[in-house]
Every structure is written in C-alpha cells, then in structure tokens.
mmCIF file of C-alpha atoms and ligand atoms in Angstrom:
data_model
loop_
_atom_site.group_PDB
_atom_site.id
_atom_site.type_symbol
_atom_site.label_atom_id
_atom_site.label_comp_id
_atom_site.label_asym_id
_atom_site.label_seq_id
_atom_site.Cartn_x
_atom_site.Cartn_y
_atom_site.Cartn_z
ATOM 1 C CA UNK A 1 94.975 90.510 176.221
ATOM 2 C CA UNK A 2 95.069 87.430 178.528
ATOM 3 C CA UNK A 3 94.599 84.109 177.556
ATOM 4 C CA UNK A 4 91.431 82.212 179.278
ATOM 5 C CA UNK A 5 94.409 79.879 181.360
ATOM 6 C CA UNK A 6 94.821 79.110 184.940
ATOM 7 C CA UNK A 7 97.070 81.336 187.047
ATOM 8 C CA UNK A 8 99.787 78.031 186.983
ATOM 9 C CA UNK A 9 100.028 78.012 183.559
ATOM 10 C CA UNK A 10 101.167 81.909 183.495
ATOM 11 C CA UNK A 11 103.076 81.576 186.538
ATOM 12 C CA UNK A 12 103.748 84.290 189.617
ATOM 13 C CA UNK A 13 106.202 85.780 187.029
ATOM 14 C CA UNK A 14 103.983 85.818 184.215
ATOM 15 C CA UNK A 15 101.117 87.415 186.017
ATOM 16 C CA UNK A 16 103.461 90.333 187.613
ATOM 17 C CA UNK A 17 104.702 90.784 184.485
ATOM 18 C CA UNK A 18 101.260 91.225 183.458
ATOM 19 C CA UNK A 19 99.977 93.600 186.016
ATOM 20 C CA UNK A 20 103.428 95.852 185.712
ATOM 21 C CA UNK A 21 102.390 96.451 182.195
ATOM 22 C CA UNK A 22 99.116 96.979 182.738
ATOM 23 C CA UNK A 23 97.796 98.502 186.223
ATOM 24 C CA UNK A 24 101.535 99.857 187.176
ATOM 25 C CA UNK A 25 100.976 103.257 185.662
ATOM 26 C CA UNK A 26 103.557 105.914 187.655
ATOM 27 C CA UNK A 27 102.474 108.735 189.547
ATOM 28 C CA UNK A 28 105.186 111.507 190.292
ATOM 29 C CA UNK A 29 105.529 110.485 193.411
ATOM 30 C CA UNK A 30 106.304 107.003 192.812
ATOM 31 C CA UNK A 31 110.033 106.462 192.016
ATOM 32 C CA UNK A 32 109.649 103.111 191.609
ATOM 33 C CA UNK A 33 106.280 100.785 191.719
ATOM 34 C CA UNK A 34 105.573 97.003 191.138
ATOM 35 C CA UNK A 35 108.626 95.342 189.118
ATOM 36 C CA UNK A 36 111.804 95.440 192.819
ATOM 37 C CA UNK A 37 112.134 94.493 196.172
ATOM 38 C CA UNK A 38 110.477 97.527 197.523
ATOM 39 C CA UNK A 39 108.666 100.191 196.159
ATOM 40 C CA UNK A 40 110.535 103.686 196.345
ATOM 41 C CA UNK A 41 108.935 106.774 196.540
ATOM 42 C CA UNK A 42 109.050 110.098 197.390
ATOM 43 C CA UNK A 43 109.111 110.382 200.935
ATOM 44 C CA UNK A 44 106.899 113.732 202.207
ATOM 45 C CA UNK A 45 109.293 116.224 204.874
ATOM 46 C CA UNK A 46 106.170 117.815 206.118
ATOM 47 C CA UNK A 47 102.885 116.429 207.646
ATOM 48 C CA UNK A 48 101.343 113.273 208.878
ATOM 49 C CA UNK A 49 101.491 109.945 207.225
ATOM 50 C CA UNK A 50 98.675 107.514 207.509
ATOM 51 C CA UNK A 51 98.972 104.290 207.398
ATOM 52 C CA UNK A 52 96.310 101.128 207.074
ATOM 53 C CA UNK A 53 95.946 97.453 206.104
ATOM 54 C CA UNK A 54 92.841 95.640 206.126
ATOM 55 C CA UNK A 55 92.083 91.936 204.903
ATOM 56 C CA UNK A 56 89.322 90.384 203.088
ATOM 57 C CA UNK A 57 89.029 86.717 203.385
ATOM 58 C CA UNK A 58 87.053 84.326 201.207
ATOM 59 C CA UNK A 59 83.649 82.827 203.278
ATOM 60 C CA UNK A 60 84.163 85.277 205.865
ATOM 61 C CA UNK A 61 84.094 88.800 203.827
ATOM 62 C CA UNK A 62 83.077 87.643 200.668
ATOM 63 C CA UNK A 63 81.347 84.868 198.569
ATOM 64 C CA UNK A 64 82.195 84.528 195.032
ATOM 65 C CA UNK A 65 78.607 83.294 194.063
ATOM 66 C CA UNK A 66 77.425 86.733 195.273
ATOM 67 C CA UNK A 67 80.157 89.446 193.710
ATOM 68 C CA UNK A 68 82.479 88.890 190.683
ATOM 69 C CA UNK A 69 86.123 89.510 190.646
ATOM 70 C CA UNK A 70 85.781 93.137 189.332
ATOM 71 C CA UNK A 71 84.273 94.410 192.245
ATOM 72 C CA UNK A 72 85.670 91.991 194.475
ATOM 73 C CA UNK A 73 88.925 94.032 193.189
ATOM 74 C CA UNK A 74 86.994 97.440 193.895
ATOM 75 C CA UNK A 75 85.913 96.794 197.303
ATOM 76 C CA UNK A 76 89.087 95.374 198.395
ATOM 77 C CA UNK A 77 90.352 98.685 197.874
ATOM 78 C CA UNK A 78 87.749 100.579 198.767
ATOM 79 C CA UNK A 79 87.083 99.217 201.914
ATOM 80 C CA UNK A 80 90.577 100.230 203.396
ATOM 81 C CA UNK A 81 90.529 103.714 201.104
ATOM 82 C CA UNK A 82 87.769 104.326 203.887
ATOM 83 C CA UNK A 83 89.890 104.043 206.685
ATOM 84 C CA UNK A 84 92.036 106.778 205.591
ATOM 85 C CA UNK A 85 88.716 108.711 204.393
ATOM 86 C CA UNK A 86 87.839 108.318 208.492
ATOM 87 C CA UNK A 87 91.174 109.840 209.433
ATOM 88 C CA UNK A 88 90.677 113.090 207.134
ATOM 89 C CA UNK A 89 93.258 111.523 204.667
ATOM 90 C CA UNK A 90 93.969 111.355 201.054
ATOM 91 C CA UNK A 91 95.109 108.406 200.204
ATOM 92 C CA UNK A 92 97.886 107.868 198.062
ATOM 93 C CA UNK A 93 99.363 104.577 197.493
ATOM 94 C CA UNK A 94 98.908 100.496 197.828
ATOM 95 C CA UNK A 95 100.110 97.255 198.197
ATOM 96 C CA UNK A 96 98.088 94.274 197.458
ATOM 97 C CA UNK A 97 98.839 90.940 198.651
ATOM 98 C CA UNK A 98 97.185 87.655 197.328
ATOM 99 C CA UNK A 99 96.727 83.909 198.471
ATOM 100 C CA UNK A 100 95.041 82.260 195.645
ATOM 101 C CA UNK A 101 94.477 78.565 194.318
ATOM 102 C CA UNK A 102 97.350 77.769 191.449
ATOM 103 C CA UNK A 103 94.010 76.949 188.952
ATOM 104 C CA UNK A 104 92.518 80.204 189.479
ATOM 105 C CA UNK A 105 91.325 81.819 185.785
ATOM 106 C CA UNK A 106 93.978 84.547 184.549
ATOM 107 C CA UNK A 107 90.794 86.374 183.031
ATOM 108 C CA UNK A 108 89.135 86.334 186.304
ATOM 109 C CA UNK A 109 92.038 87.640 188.081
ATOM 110 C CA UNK A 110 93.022 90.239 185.545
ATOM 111 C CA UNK A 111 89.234 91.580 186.528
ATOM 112 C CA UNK A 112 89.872 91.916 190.166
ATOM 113 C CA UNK A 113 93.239 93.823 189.351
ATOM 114 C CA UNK A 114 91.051 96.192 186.740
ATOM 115 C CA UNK A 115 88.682 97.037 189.658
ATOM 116 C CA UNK A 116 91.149 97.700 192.152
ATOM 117 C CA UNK A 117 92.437 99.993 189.269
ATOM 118 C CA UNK A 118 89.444 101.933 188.406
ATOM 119 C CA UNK A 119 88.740 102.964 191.883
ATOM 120 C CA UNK A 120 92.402 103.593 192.336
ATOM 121 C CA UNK A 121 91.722 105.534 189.327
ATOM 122 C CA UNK A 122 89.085 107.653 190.573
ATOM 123 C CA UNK A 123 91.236 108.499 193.280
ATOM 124 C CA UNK A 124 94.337 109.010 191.724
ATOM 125 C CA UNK A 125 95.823 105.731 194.636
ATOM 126 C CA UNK A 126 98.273 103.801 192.651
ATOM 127 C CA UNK A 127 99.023 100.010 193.130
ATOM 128 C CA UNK A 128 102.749 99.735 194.041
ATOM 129 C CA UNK A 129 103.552 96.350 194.791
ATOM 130 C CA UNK A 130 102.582 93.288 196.776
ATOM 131 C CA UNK A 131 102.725 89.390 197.095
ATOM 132 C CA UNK A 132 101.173 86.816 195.465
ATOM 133 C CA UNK A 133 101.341 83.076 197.792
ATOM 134 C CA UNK A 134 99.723 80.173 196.352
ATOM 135 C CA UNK A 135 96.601 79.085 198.711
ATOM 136 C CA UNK A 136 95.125 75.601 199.098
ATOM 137 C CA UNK A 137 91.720 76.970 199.160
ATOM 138 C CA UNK A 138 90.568 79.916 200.226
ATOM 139 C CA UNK A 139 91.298 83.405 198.444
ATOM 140 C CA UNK A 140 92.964 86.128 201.159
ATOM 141 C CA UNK A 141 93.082 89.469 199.898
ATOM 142 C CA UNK A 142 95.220 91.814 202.406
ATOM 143 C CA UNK A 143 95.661 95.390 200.804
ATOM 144 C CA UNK A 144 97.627 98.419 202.707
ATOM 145 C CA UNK A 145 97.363 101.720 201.530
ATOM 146 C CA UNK A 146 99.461 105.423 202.238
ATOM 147 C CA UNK A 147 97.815 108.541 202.789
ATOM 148 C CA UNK A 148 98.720 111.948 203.858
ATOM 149 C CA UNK A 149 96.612 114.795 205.772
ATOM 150 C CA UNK A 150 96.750 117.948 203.453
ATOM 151 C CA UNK A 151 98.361 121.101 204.521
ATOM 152 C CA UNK A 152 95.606 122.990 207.095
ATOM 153 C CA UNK A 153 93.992 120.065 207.652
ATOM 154 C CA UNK A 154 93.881 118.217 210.924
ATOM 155 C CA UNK A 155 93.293 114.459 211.676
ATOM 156 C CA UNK A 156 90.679 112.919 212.293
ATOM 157 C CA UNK A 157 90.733 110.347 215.513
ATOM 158 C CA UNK A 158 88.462 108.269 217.460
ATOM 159 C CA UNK A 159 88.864 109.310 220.809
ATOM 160 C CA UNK A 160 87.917 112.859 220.410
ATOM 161 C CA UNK A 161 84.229 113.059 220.516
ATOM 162 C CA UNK A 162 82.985 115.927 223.193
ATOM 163 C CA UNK A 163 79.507 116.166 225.160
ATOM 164 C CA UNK A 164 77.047 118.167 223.031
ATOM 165 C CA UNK A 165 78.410 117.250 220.113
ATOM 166 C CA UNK A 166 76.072 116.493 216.948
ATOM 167 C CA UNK A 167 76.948 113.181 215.564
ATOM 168 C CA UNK A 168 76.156 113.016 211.780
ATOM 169 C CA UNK A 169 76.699 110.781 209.034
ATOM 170 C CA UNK A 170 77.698 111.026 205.113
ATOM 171 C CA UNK A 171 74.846 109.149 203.092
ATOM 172 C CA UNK A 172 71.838 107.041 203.982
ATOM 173 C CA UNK A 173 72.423 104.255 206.635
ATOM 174 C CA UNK A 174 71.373 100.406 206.116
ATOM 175 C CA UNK A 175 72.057 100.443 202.470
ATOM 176 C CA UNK A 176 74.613 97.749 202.319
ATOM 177 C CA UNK A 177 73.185 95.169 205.015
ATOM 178 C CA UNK A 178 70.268 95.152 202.569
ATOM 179 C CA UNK A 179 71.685 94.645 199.306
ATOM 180 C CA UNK A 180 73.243 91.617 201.408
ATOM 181 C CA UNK A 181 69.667 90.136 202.583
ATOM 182 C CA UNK A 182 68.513 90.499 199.025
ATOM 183 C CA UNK A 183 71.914 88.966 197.759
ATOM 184 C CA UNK A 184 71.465 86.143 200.226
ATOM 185 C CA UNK A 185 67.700 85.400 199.838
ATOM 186 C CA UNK A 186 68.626 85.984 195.715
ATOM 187 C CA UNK A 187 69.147 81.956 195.615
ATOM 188 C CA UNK A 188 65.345 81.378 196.817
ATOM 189 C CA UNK A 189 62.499 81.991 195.073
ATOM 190 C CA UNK A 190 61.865 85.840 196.763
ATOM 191 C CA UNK A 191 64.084 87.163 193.851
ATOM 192 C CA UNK A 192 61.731 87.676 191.485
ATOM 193 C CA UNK A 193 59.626 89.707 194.155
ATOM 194 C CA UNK A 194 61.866 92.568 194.754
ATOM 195 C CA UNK A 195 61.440 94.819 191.882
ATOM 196 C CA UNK A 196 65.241 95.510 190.516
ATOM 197 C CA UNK A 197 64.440 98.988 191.236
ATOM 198 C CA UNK A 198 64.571 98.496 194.181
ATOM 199 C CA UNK A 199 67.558 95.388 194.696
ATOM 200 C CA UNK A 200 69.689 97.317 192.190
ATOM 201 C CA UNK A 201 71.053 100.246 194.613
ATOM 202 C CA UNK A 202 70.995 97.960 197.339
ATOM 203 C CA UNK A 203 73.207 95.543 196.096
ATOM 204 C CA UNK A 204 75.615 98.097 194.256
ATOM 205 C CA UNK A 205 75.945 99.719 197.925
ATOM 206 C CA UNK A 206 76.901 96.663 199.210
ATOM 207 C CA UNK A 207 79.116 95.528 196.474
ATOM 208 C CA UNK A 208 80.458 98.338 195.172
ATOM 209 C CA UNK A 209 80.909 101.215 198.258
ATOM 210 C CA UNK A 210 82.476 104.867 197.933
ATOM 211 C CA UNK A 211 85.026 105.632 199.895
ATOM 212 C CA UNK A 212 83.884 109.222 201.860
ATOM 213 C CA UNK A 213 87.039 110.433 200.499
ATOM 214 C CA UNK A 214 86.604 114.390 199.823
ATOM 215 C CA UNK A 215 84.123 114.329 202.175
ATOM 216 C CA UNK A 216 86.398 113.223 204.793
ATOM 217 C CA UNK A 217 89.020 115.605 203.903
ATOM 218 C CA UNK A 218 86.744 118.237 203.684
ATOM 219 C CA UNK A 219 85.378 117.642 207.271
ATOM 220 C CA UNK A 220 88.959 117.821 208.467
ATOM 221 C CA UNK A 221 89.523 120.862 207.152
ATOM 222 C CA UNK A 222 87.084 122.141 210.628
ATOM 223 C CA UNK A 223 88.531 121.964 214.089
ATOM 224 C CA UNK A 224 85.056 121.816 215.379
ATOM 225 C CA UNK A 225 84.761 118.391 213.620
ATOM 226 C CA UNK A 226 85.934 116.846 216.633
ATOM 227 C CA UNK A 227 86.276 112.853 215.866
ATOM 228 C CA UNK A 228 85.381 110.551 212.955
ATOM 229 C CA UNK A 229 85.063 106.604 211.978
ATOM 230 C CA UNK A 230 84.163 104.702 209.001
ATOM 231 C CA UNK A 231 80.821 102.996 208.955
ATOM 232 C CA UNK A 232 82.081 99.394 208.453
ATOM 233 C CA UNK A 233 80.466 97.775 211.005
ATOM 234 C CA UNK A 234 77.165 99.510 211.628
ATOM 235 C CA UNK A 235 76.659 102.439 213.495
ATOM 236 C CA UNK A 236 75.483 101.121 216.728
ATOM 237 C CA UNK A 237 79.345 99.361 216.985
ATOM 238 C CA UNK A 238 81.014 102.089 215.256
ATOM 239 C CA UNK A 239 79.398 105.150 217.034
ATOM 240 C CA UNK A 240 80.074 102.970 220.438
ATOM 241 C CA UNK A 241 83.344 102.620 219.162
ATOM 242 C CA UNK A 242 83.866 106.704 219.212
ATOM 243 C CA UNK A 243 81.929 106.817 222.306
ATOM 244 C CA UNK A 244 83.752 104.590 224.514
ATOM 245 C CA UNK A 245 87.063 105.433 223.180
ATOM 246 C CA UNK A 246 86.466 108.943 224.267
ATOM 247 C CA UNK A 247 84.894 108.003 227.034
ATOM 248 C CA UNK A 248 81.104 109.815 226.334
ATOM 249 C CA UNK A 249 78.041 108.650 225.330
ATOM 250 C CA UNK A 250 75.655 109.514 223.131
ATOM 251 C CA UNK A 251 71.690 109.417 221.368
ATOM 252 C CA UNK A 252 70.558 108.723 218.096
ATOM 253 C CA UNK A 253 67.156 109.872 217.077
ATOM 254 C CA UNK A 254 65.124 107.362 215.204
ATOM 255 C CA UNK A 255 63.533 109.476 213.323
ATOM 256 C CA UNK A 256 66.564 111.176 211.916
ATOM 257 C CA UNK A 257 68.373 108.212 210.439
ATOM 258 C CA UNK A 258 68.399 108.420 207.078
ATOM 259 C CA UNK A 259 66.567 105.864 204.947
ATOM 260 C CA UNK A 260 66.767 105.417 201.064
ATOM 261 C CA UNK A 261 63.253 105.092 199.142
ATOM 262 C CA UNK A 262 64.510 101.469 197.966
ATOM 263 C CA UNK A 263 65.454 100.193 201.908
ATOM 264 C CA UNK A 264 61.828 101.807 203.003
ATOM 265 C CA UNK A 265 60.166 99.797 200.152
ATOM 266 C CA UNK A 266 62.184 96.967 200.883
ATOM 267 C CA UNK A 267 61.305 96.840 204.678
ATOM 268 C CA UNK A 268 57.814 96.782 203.506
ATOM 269 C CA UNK A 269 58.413 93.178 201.693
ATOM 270 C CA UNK A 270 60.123 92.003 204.069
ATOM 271 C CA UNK A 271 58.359 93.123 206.959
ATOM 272 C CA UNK A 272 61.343 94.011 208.887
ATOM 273 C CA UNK A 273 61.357 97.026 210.313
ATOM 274 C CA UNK A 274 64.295 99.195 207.804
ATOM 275 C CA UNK A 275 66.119 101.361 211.118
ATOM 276 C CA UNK A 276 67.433 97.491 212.063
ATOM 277 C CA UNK A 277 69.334 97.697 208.833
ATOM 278 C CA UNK A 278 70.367 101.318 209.414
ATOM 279 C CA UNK A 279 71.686 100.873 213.672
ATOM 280 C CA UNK A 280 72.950 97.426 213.131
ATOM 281 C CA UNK A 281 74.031 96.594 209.229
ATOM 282 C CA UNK A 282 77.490 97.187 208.546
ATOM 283 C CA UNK A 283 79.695 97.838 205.518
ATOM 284 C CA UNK A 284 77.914 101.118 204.278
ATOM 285 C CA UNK A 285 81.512 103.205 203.994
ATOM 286 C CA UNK A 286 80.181 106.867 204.768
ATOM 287 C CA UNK A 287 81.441 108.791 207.747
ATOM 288 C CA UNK A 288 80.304 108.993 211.028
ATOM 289 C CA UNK A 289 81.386 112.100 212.492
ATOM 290 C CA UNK A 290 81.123 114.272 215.797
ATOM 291 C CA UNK A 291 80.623 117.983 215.675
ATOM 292 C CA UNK A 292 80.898 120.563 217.857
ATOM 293 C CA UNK A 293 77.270 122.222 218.329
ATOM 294 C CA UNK A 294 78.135 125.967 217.773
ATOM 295 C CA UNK A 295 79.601 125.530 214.500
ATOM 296 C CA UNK A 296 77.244 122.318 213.173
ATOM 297 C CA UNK A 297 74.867 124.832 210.904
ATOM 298 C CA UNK A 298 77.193 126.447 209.706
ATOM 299 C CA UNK A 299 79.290 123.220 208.241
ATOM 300 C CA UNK A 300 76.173 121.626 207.858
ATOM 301 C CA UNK A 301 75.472 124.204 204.937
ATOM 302 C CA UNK A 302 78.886 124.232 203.684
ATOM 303 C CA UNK A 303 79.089 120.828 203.061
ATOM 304 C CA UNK A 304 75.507 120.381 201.178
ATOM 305 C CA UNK A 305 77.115 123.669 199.148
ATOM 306 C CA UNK A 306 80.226 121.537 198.412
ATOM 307 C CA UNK A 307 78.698 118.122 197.625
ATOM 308 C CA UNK A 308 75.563 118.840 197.162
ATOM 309 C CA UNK A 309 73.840 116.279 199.200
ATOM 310 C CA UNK A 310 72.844 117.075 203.047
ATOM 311 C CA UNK A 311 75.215 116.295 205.685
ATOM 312 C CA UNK A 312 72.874 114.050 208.007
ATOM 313 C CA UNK A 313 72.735 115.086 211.848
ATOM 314 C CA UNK A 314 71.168 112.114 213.892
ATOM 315 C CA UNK A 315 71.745 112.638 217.800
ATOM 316 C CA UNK A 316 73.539 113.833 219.832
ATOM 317 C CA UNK A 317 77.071 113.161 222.239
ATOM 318 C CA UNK A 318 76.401 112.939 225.950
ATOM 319 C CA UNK A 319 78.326 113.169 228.656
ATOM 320 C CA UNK A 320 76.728 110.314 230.339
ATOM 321 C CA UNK A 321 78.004 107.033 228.923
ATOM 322 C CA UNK A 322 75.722 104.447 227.260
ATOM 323 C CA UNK A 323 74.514 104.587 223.644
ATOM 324 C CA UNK A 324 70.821 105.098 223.621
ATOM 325 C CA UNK A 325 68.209 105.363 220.555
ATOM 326 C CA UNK A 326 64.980 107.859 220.839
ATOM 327 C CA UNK A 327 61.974 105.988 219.604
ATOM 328 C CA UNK A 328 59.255 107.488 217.503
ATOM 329 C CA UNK A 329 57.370 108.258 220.870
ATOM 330 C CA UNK A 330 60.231 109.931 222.144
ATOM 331 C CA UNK A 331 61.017 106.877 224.165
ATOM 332 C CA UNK A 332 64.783 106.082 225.330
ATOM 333 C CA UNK A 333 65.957 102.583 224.649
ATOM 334 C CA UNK A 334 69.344 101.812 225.328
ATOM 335 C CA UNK A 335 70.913 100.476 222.289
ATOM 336 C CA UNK A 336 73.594 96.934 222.477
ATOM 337 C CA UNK A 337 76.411 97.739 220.507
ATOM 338 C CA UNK A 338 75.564 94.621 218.391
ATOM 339 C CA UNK A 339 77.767 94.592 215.472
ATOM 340 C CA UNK A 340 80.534 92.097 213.770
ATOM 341 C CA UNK A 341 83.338 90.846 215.696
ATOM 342 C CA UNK A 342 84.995 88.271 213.871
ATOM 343 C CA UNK A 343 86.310 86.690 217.168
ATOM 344 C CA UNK A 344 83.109 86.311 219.110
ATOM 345 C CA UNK A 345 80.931 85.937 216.133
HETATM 346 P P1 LIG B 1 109.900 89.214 196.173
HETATM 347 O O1 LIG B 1 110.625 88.034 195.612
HETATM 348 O O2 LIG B 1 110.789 90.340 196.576
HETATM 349 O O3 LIG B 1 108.877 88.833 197.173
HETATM 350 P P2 LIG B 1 107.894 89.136 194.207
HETATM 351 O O4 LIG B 1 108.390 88.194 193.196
HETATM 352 O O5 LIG B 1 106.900 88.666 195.218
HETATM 353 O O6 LIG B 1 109.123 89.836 194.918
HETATM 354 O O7 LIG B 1 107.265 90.399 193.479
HETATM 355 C C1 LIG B 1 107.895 90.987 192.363
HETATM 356 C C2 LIG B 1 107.352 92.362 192.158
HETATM 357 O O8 LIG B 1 105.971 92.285 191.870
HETATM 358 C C3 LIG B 1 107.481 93.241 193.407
HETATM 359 O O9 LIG B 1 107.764 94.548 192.990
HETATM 360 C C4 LIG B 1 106.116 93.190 194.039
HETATM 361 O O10 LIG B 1 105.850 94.364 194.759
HETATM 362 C C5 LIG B 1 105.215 93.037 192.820
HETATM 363 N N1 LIG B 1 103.981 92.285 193.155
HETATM 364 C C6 LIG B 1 103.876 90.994 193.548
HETATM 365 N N2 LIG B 1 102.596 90.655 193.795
HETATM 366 C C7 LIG B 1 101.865 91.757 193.533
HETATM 367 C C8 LIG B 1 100.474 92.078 193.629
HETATM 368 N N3 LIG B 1 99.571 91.197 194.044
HETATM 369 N N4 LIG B 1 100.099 93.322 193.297
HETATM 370 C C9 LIG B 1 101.014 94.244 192.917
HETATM 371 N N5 LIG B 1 102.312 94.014 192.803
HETATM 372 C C10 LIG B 1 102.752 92.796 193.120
HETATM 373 MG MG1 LIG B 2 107.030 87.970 197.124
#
C-alpha cells in the first residue's frame, strides 16, 4: 500500500520501485521489463511489427475535474491500443512516459498506473518501461505500444479503400462527443435533468473507450476488408481521412448511422439534432472499415456470429471524390470534413 504523500516525497526512484513491484508482471515474451536501460524482449523472426505512440496532454485531451486518474490511466492506453486495433494488430507491449508536478498525490498516481493495468490486463499488453520528467504544470502522458499482425492475417492501411466498397463501422457512432457535452454542461444546473440512465453510458464511452481489438483482428483476417481507421476524430475526418488517402470518395446514409437509445433521448433534451454527434464527435474508438461489396454479407454475418453485435454498414465508397451525406429525403449534402486538428483548432 502507498502512503497518501506527494510524488517528491517518494521520489522518481521510489515510485519505479513501486510500479516494478506492482504493475511489472512478465509475460513470456518479455525478457526484461521496467527495472534497466531498455526493455529486452523477444524479438519475433516472422511477420509485421506495428508500431505507435500517441500523447495525451492535460487541458488539451483531458481535464482532471471531468475523469479521475484511474481512467485517465485506462484511456491513455486505450486510446493508442486503438491504433493498432485500426491496423488489424494485437498489441503487445508499452512504454509510458510521464511529465508530472513534483506534489502530485502517490495515491492518485498509483490509480492511473492500476488503470493502465487493467486494460493492459484485459488485453494481455504489458507495461515495459518509460520516463517519468518532473513538469511545472501541466500533466503529459505519451504512451507507445508494440503489436504484431497474426499469422494469415493481413494489415490493415489507410490508403486502400476501393470504389463500391461498403464502409461500416464497429459500435454506435456519437457516443463519446456526448458523454463530453453532458460532462461539460455537468457544472451547470442541466445535470440534474439528464436522467443517469441516460448520462451514464455516455460518459463511460467517453471516459472509458474499448479498444476494437478482436474485432480489428478479426476483420483482417478478410482480404476483401480493404482499409481501416480508428474513430478518434469523428467519422466525417476519419472516413475523409481513408478517402483522400486513397484517393476515392465516398456516401454515408443518414439513416444508417447508428444511434444508441441514450444519444436519441439525449438529442431530444438538448434539442440538437443526435447524427451531429455521430458525423462530427470524435473519440468513440470503434473501427471504421471499407469492404469490398461481393463479400460484405457474407462477413457481415460472420462477424455478428463472432461478436454477437451487428457489424454496421453506412454508405458507400465512390469513385468520385468528395465525402457526401444522404439526408432523410434522399437528399445529397456534401459533408466538411470538420473534425479536431490540434494545429488549426
Ligand atoms: P534512465 O535513467 O535509463 O532514464 P529511469 O530512471 O528513467 O531510467 O527508469 C528506470 C526504469 O524504470 C526503466 O526501466 C524505465 O523503463 C522504468 N520506468 C520509468 N518511468 C516509467 C513509467 N512511467 N512507466 C513504466 N516504467 C517506467
Ligand atoms: Mg529516464
């Protein structure tokens, strides 16, 4: 057990020591995890490695007054589990680096390291080193993580999306960018309005995502699953993302997206129309993915076999570029690939 201290009172030695004993747990393929210089594993002969970092900063990614340090530790992982989810990957291993204040709470900390642990649990991803840097203010959380493409499989890229295509998507869309407006509007008196029935899977989508992990593996696993992406930004910017990077197009039927009970409802309160949530709110985590027409039923039914939920077709690739959304009256809108770019904000 941890004392209730700040981090300076344990030290960077201390607190390593700490999270050796505790979260440093050895897989087989780890010859060595948190504790040298380097970590030393195993090195695979055959197949692809993947390879991904991705950094969450304080007052840009996250807010402490709106998610504590256990799944501020979960998502931090999560969140770049995903990217090797989008390639058809299984990830395998991380490094976490930190940038923290010297008076941060050891308690609080230990937290964020037993959330990163439990979904690196889940996943069987084991934490094998990082850094820790003393910051003068704002937390910076950069994590990397290994994966590997299993034996048959194929990977998963970008820039491979064909005309005809289906595009389809993992889980229901908008989830996360509406736990945030409830999070955000939480402060003001509209909290007690929005029937926790309703706020509670909204905010645990957008606090606590699942990485599309066996789902991306699984799609991988088709050669007619032609190109794939995360859904970290909202599918208008990812699915542009796939479309202009393989140079195509592409349509998304309104009437297809998929929309929870609990964002419909919420909508309603709000009076904000819930398919703004599902084109243009980001962080959800499922996959995007493109598949070739021919063989879309038949993976289609697979896939609902294998996880039991549907696998969610909602328009189409085109060869003509330009991202365009089919209204309810069958009308075509062309759709701005309005998303979050952190440079031109
Ligand atoms: P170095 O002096 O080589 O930079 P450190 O003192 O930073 O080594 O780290 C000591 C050990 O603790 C290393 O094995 C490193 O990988 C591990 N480590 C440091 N920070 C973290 C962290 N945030 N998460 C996991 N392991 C860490
Ligand atoms: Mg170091």
């Amino acid at each position: 057990m941890l004392p209730d201290k700040p981090l300076k009172s344990l030290g960077e030695f201390g607190f390593i020591d700490h999270i050796r004993q505790t979260y440093g747990t050895q897989k087989a393929d780890v010859i060595q995890g948190i504790g040298d210089d380097c970590a030393v594993l195993t090195y695979q002969e055959k197949g692809k490695l993947l390879w991904s970092m991705d950094t969450l900063l304080e007052g840009i990614h996250f807010r402490l007054d709106l998610i504590d340090f256990y799944l501020l530790g979960w998502k931090a992982l999560a969140v770049n589990l995903s990217d090797i989810a989008a390639m058809g990957g299984i990830p395998t291993q991380a490094l976490l680096s930190l940038g923290l204040q010297a008076d941060i709470d050891v308690k609080a900390l230990d937290l964020f390291f037993k959330g990163f642990s439990d979904l690196g649990q889940k996943h069987d991803v084991q934490l094998v080193g990082g850094d820790m840097v003393r910051s003068t203010s704002d937390i910076m959380i950069t994590v990397s993580v290994l994966g590997l493409i299993k034996e048959g499989n194929h990977v998963l890229y970008r820039n491979k999306a064909q005309p005809g295509d289906w595009i389809v998507v993992t889980g229901p869309l908008g989830q996360a960018a509406a736990g945030l407006d409830i999070l955000l509007t939480q402060a003001q008196e509209e909290r007690s309005s929005i029937p926790q029935s309703i706020a509670g899977p909204l905010i645990q989508a957008h606090n606590q995502p699942c990485p599309a992990i066996e789902e991306g593996s699984f799609l991988a696993s088709f050669p007619q699953v032609h190109a794939a992406i995360d859904l970290s930004d909202g599918l208008a910017q990812d699915l542009w993302q796939i479309c202009r990077l393989s140079n195509v197009g592409g349509y998304i039927e309104k009437t297809r997206l998929p929309l929870s009970s609990e964002i419909k409802k919420l909508a309603k309160y709000r009076r904000i129309p819930a398919a703004d949530w599902a084109l243009f709110g980001g962080e959800d985590y499922h996959l995007l993915a493109t598949i070739e027409a021919k063989a879309f039923e038949d993976i289609q039914a697979r896939y609902s076999e294998r996880f039991q939920r549907p696998l969610y077709p909602i328009g189409r690739i085109t060869e003509e570029e330009g991202i365009f959304l089919i209204t309810d009256s069958g009308e075509r809108t062309p759709v701005k690939p309005a998303g979050y770019d952190h440079f031109q904000p």
